[in-house]
PDB file of C-alpha atoms in Angstrom:
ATOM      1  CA  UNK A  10     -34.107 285.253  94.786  1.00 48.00           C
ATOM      2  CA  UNK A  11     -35.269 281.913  95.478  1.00 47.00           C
ATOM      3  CA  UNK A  12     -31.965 280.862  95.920  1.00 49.00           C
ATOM      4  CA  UNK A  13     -30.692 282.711  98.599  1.00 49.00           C
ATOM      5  CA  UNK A  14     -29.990 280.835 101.974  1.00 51.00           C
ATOM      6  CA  UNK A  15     -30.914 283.776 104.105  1.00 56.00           C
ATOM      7  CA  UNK A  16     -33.937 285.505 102.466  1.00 56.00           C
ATOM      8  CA  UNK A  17     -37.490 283.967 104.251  1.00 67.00           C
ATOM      9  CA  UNK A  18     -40.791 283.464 101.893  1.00 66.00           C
ATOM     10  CA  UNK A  19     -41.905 286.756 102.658  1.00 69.00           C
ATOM     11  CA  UNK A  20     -38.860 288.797 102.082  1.00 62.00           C
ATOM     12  CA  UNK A  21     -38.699 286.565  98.633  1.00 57.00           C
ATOM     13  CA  UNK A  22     -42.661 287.596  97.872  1.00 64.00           C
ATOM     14  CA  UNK A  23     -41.409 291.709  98.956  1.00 64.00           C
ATOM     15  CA  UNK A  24     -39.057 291.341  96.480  1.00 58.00           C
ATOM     16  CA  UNK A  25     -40.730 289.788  93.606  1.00 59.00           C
ATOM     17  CA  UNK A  26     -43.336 292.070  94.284  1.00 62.00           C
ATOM     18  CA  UNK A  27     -41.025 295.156  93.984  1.00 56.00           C
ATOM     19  CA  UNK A  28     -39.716 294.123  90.733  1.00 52.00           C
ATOM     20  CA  UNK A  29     -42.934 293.926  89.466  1.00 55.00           C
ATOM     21  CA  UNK A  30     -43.957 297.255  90.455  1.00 54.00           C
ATOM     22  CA  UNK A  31     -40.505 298.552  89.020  1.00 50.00           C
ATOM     23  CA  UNK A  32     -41.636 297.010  85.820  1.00 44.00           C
ATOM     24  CA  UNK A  33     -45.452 298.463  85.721  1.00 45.00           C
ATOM     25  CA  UNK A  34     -43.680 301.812  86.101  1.00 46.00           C
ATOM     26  CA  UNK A  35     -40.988 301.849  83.517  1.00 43.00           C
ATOM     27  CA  UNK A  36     -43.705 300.827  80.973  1.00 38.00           C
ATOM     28  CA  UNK A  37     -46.077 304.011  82.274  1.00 39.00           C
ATOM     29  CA  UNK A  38     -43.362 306.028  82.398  1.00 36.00           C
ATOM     30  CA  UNK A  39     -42.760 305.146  78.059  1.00 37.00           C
ATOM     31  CA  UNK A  40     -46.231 305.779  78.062  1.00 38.00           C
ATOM     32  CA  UNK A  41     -45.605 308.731  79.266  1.00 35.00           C
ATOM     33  CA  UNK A  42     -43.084 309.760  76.661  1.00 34.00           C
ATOM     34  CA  UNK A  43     -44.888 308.832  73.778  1.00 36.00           C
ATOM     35  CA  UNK A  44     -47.680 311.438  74.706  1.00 39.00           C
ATOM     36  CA  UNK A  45     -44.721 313.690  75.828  1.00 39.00           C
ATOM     37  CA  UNK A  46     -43.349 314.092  72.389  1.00 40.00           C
ATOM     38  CA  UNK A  47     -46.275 314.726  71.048  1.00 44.00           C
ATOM     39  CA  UNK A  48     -47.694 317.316  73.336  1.00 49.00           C
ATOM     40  CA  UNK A  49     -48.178 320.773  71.755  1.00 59.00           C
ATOM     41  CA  UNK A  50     -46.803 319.951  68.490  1.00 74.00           C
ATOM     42  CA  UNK A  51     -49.517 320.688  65.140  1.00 80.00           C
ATOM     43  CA  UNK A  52     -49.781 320.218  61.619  1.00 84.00           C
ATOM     44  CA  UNK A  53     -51.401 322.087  58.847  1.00 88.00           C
ATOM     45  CA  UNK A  54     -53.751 320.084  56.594  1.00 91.00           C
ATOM     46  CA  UNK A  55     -53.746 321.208  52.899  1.00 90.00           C
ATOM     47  CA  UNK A  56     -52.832 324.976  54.120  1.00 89.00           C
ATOM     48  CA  UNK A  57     -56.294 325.296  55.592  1.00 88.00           C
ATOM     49  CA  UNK A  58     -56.550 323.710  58.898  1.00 89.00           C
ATOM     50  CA  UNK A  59     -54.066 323.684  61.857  1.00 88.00           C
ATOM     51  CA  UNK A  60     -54.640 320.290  64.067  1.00 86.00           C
ATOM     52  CA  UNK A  61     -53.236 318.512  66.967  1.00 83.00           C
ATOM     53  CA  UNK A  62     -49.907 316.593  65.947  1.00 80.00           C
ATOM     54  CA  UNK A  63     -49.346 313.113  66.958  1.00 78.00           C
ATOM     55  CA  UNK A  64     -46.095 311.629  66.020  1.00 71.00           C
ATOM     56  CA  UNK A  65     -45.956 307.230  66.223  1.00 66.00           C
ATOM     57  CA  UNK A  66     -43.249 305.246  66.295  1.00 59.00           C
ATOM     58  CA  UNK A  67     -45.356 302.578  65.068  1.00 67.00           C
ATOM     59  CA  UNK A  68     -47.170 303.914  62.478  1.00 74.00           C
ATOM     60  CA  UNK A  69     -45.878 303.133  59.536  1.00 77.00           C
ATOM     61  CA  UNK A  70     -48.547 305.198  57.792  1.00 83.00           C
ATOM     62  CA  UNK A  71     -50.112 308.419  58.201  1.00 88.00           C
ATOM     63  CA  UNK A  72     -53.409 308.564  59.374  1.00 89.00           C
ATOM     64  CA  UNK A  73     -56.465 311.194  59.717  1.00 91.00           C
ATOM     65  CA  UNK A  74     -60.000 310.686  61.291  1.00 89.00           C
ATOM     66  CA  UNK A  75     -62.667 311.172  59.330  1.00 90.00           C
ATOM     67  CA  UNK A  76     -63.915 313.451  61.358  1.00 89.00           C
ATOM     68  CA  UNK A  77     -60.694 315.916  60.886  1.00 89.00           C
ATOM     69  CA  UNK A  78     -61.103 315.109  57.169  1.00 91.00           C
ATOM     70  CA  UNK A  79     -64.392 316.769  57.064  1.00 90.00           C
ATOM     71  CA  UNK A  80     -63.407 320.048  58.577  1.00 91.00           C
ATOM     72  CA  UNK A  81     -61.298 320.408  55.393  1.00 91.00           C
ATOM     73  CA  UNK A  82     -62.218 322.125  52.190  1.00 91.00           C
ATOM     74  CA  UNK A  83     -63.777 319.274  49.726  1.00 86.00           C
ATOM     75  CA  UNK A  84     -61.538 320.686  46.746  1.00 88.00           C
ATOM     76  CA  UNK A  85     -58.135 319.927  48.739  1.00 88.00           C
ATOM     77  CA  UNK A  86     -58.502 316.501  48.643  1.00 88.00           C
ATOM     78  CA  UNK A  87     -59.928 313.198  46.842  1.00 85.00           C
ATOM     79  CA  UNK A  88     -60.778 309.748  48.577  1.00 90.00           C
ATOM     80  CA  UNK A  89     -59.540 306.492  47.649  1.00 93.00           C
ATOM     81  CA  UNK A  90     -60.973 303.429  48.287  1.00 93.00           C
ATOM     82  CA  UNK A  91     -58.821 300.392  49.541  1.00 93.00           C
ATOM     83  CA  UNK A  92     -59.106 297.310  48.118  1.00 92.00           C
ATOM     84  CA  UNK A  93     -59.303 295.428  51.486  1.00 92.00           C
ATOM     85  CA  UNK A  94     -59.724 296.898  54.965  1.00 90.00           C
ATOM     86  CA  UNK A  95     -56.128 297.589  56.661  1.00 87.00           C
ATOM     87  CA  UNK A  96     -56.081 297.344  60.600  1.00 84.00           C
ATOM     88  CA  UNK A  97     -54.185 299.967  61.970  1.00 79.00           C
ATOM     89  CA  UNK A  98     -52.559 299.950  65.393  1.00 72.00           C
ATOM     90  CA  UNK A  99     -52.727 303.443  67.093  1.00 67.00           C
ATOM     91  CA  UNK A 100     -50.900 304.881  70.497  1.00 62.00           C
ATOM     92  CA  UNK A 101     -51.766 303.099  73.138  1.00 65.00           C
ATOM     93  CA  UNK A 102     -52.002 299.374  71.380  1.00 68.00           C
ATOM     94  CA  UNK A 103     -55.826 299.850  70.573  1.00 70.00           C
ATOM     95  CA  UNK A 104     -56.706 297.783  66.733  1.00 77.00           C
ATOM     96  CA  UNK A 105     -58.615 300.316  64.111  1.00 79.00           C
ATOM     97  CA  UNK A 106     -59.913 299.402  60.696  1.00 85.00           C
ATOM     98  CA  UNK A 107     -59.256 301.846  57.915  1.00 89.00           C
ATOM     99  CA  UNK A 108     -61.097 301.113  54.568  1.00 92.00           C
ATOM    100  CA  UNK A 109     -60.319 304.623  52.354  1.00 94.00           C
ATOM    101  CA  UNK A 110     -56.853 306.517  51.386  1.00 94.00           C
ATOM    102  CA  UNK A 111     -56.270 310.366  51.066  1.00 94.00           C
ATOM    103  CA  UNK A 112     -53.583 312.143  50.029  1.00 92.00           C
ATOM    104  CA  UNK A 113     -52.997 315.337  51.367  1.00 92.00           C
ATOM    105  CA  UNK A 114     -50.428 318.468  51.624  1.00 91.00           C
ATOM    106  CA  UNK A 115     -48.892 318.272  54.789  1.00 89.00           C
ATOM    107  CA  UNK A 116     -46.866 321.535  56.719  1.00 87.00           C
ATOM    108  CA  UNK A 117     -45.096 320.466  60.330  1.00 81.00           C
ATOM    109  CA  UNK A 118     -42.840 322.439  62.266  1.00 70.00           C
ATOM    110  CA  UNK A 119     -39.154 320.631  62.435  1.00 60.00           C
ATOM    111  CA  UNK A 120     -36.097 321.984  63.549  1.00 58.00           C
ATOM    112  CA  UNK A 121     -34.500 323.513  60.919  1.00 61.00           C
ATOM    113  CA  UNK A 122     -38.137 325.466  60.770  1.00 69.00           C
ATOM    114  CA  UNK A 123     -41.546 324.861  58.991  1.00 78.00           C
ATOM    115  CA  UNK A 124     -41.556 321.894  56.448  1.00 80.00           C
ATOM    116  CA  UNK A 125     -44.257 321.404  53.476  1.00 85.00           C
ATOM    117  CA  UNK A 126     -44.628 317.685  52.190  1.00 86.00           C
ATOM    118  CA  UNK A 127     -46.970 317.157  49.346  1.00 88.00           C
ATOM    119  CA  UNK A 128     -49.074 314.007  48.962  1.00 89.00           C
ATOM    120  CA  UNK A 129     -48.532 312.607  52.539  1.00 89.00           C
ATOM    121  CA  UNK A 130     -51.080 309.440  51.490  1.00 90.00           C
ATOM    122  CA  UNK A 131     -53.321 308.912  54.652  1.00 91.00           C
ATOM    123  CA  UNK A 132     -55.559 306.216  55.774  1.00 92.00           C
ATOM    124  CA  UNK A 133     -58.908 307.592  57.193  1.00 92.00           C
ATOM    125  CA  UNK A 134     -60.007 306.675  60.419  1.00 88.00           C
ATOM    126  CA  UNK A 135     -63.929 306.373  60.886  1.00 82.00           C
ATOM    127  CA  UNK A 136     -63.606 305.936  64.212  1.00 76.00           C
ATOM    128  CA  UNK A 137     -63.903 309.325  65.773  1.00 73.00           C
ATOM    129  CA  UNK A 138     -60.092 310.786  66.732  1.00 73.00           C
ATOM    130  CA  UNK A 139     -58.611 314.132  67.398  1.00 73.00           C
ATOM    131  CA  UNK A 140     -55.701 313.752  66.406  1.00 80.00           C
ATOM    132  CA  UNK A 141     -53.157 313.490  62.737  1.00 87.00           C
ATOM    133  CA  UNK A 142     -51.168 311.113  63.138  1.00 86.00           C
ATOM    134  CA  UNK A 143     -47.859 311.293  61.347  1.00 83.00           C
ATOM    135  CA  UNK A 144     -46.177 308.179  60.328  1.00 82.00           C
ATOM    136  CA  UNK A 145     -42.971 307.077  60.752  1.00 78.00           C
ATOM    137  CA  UNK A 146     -41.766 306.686  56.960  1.00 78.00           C
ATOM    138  CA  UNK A 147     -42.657 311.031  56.764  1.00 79.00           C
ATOM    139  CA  UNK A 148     -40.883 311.177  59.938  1.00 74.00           C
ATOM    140  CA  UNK A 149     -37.416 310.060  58.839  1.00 76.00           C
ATOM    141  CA  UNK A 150     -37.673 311.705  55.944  1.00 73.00           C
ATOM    142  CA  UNK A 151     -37.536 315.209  58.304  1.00 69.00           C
ATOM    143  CA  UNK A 152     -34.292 313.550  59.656  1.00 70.00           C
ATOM    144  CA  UNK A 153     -36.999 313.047  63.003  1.00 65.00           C
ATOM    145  CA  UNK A 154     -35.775 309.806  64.590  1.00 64.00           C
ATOM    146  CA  UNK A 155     -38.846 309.252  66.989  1.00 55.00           C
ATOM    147  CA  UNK A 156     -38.157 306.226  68.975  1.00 55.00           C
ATOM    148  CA  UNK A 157     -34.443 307.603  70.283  1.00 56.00           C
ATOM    149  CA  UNK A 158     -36.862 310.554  71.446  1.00 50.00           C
ATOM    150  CA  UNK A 159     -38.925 308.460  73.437  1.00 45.00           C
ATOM    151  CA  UNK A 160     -36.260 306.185  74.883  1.00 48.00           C
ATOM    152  CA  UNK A 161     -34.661 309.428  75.922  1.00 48.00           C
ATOM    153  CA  UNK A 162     -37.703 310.867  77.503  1.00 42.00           C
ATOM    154  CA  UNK A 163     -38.428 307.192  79.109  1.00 42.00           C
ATOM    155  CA  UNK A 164     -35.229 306.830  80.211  1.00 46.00           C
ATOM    156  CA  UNK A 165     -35.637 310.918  82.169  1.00 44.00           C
ATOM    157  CA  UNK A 166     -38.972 310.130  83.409  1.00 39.00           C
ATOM    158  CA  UNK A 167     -37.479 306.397  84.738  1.00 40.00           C
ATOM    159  CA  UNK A 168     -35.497 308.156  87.017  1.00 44.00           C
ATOM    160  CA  UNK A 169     -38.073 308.781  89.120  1.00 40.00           C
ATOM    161  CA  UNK A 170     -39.237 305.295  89.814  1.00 37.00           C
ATOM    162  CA  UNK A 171     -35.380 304.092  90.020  1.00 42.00           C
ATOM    163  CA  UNK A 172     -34.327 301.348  92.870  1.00 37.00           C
ATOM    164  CA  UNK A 173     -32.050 303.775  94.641  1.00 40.00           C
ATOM    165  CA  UNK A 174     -35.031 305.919  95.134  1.00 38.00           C
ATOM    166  CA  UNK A 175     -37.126 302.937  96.367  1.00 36.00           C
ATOM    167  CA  UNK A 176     -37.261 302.103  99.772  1.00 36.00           C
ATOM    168  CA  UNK A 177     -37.291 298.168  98.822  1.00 35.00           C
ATOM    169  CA  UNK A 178     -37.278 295.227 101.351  1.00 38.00           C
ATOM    170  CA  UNK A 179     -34.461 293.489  99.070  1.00 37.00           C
ATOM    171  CA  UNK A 180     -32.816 290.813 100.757  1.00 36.00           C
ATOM    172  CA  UNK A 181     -28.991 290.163 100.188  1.00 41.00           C
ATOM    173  CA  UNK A 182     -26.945 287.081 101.365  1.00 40.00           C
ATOM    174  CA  UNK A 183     -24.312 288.206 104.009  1.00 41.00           C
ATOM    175  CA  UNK A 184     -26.048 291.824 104.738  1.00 42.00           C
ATOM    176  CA  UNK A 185     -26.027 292.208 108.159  1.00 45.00           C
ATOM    177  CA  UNK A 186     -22.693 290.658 108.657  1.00 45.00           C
ATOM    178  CA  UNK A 187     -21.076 292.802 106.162  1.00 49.00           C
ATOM    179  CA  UNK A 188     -23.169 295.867 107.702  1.00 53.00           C
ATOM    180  CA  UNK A 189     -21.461 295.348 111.244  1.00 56.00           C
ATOM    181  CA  UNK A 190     -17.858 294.853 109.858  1.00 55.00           C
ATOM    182  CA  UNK A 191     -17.735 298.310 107.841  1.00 57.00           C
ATOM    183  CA  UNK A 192     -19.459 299.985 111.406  1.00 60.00           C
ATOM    184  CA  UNK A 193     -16.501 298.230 113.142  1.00 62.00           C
ATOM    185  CA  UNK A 194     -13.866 299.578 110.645  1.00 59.00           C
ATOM    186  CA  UNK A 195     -15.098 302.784 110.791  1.00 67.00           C
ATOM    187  CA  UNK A 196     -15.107 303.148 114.396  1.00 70.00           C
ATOM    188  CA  UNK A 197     -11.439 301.946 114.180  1.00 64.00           C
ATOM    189  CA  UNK A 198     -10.555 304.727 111.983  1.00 65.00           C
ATOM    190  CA  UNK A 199     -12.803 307.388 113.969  1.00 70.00           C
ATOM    191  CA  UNK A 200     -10.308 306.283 116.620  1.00 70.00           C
ATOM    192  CA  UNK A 201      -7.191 305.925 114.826  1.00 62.00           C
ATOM    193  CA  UNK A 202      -8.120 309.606 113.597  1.00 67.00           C
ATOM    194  CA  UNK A 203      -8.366 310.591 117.226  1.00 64.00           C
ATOM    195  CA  UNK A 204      -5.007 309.340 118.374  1.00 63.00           C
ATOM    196  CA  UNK A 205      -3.248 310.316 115.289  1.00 61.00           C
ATOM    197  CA  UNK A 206      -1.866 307.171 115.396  1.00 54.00           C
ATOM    198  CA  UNK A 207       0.481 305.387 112.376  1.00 55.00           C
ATOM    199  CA  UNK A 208      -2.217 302.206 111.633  1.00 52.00           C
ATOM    200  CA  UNK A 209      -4.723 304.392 110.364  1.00 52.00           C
ATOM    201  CA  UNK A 210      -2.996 304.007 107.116  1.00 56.00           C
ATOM    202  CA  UNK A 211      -4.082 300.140 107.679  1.00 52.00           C
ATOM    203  CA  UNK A 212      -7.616 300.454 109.126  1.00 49.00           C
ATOM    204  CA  UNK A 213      -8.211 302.595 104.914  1.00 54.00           C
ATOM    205  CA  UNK A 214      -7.121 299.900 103.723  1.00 53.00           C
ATOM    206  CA  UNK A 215      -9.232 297.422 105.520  1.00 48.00           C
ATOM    207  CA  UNK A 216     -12.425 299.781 104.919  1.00 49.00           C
ATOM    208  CA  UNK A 217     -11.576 300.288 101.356  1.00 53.00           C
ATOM    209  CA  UNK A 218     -11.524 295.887 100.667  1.00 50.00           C
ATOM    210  CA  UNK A 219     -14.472 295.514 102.938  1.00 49.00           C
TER     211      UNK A 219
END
């Protein structure tokens, strides 16, 4: 951009500006996926709970709040505790601190049709959460290759915020001129159409170099 002859300051700022907006959105729009994949999908804990499934591309461990922990029967399950605090990174970038290890019987629904793993190990979340989250080592296991999901889903939901569908001030060296030469052309074939005359054959030619 700041190279171009023709483009002024401002039509240089527009466009900077628009590729920084294109940018913001392709990055919401992943967001956007992650939670897309997720949504509606649950997990039975230790074939006594049913809970909201989040799957992480991320995550290289499971992980359960303590909270959802609770809810399930003490005799399912035994806590370990870590020798040193492990920060875990959850959806959406945020930094948690996990300090105890479960292990627990795990049922999810996969294609091929409900799946039981035994002793999915889990790190406990104190910090209060909704959600199981499913890590990716489990997840390839069931054959589940999360991240092409999202990238798919990214990619459909990046349609929507694609240039063609922008009405962008994007300045391009030789635009106008180039603009008034294929108006020209086509006028001359409009004519040549008209006439039915023998050069029209020239003036597709000219339109189709231009």
């Amino acid at each position: 951009m700041s190279d171009c002859p023709t483009a002024t300051n401002e039509q240089k700022d527009a466009a900077r500006t628009s590729l920084r907006e294109r940018s913001t959105d392709r990055v919401a729009s992943k967001r956007a996926a992650v939670s897309q994949v997720g949504e509606g999908l649950t997990a039975i804990l230790t074939e006594s709970l049913e809970v909201s499934l989040c799957v992480d591309s991320d995550s290289d461990t499971s992980i359960i709040p303590y909270d959802l922990l609770q809810e399930l029967p003490s005799t399912a399950y035994s806590i370990t505790k870590l020798k040193s605090p492990v920060k875990v990174r959850v959806v959406g970038g945020a930094k948690l601190i996990a300090k105890n290890q479960v292990s627990l019987d795990v049922q999810v629904r996969a294609a091929a049709g409900p799946v039981k793993i035994r002793g999915v190990k889990c790190l406990v979340l104190e910090e209060s959460e909704d959600q199981f989250i499913l890590g990716k080592d489990v997840l390839s296991s069931l054959g589940i290759d999360v991240s092409t999901m999202i990238e798919q889903l990214a990619a459909s939901t990046c349609q929507y915020f694609d240039a063609d569908d922008l009405n962008l001030p994007v300045a391009e060296v030789g635009a106008d001129s180039e603009e008034g030469i294929l108006v020209k052309l086509a006028e001359l074939r409009k004519e040549a159409e008209k006439e039915d005359r023998e050069d029209i054959g020239l003036c597709e030619d000219l339109y189709t170099c231009v």
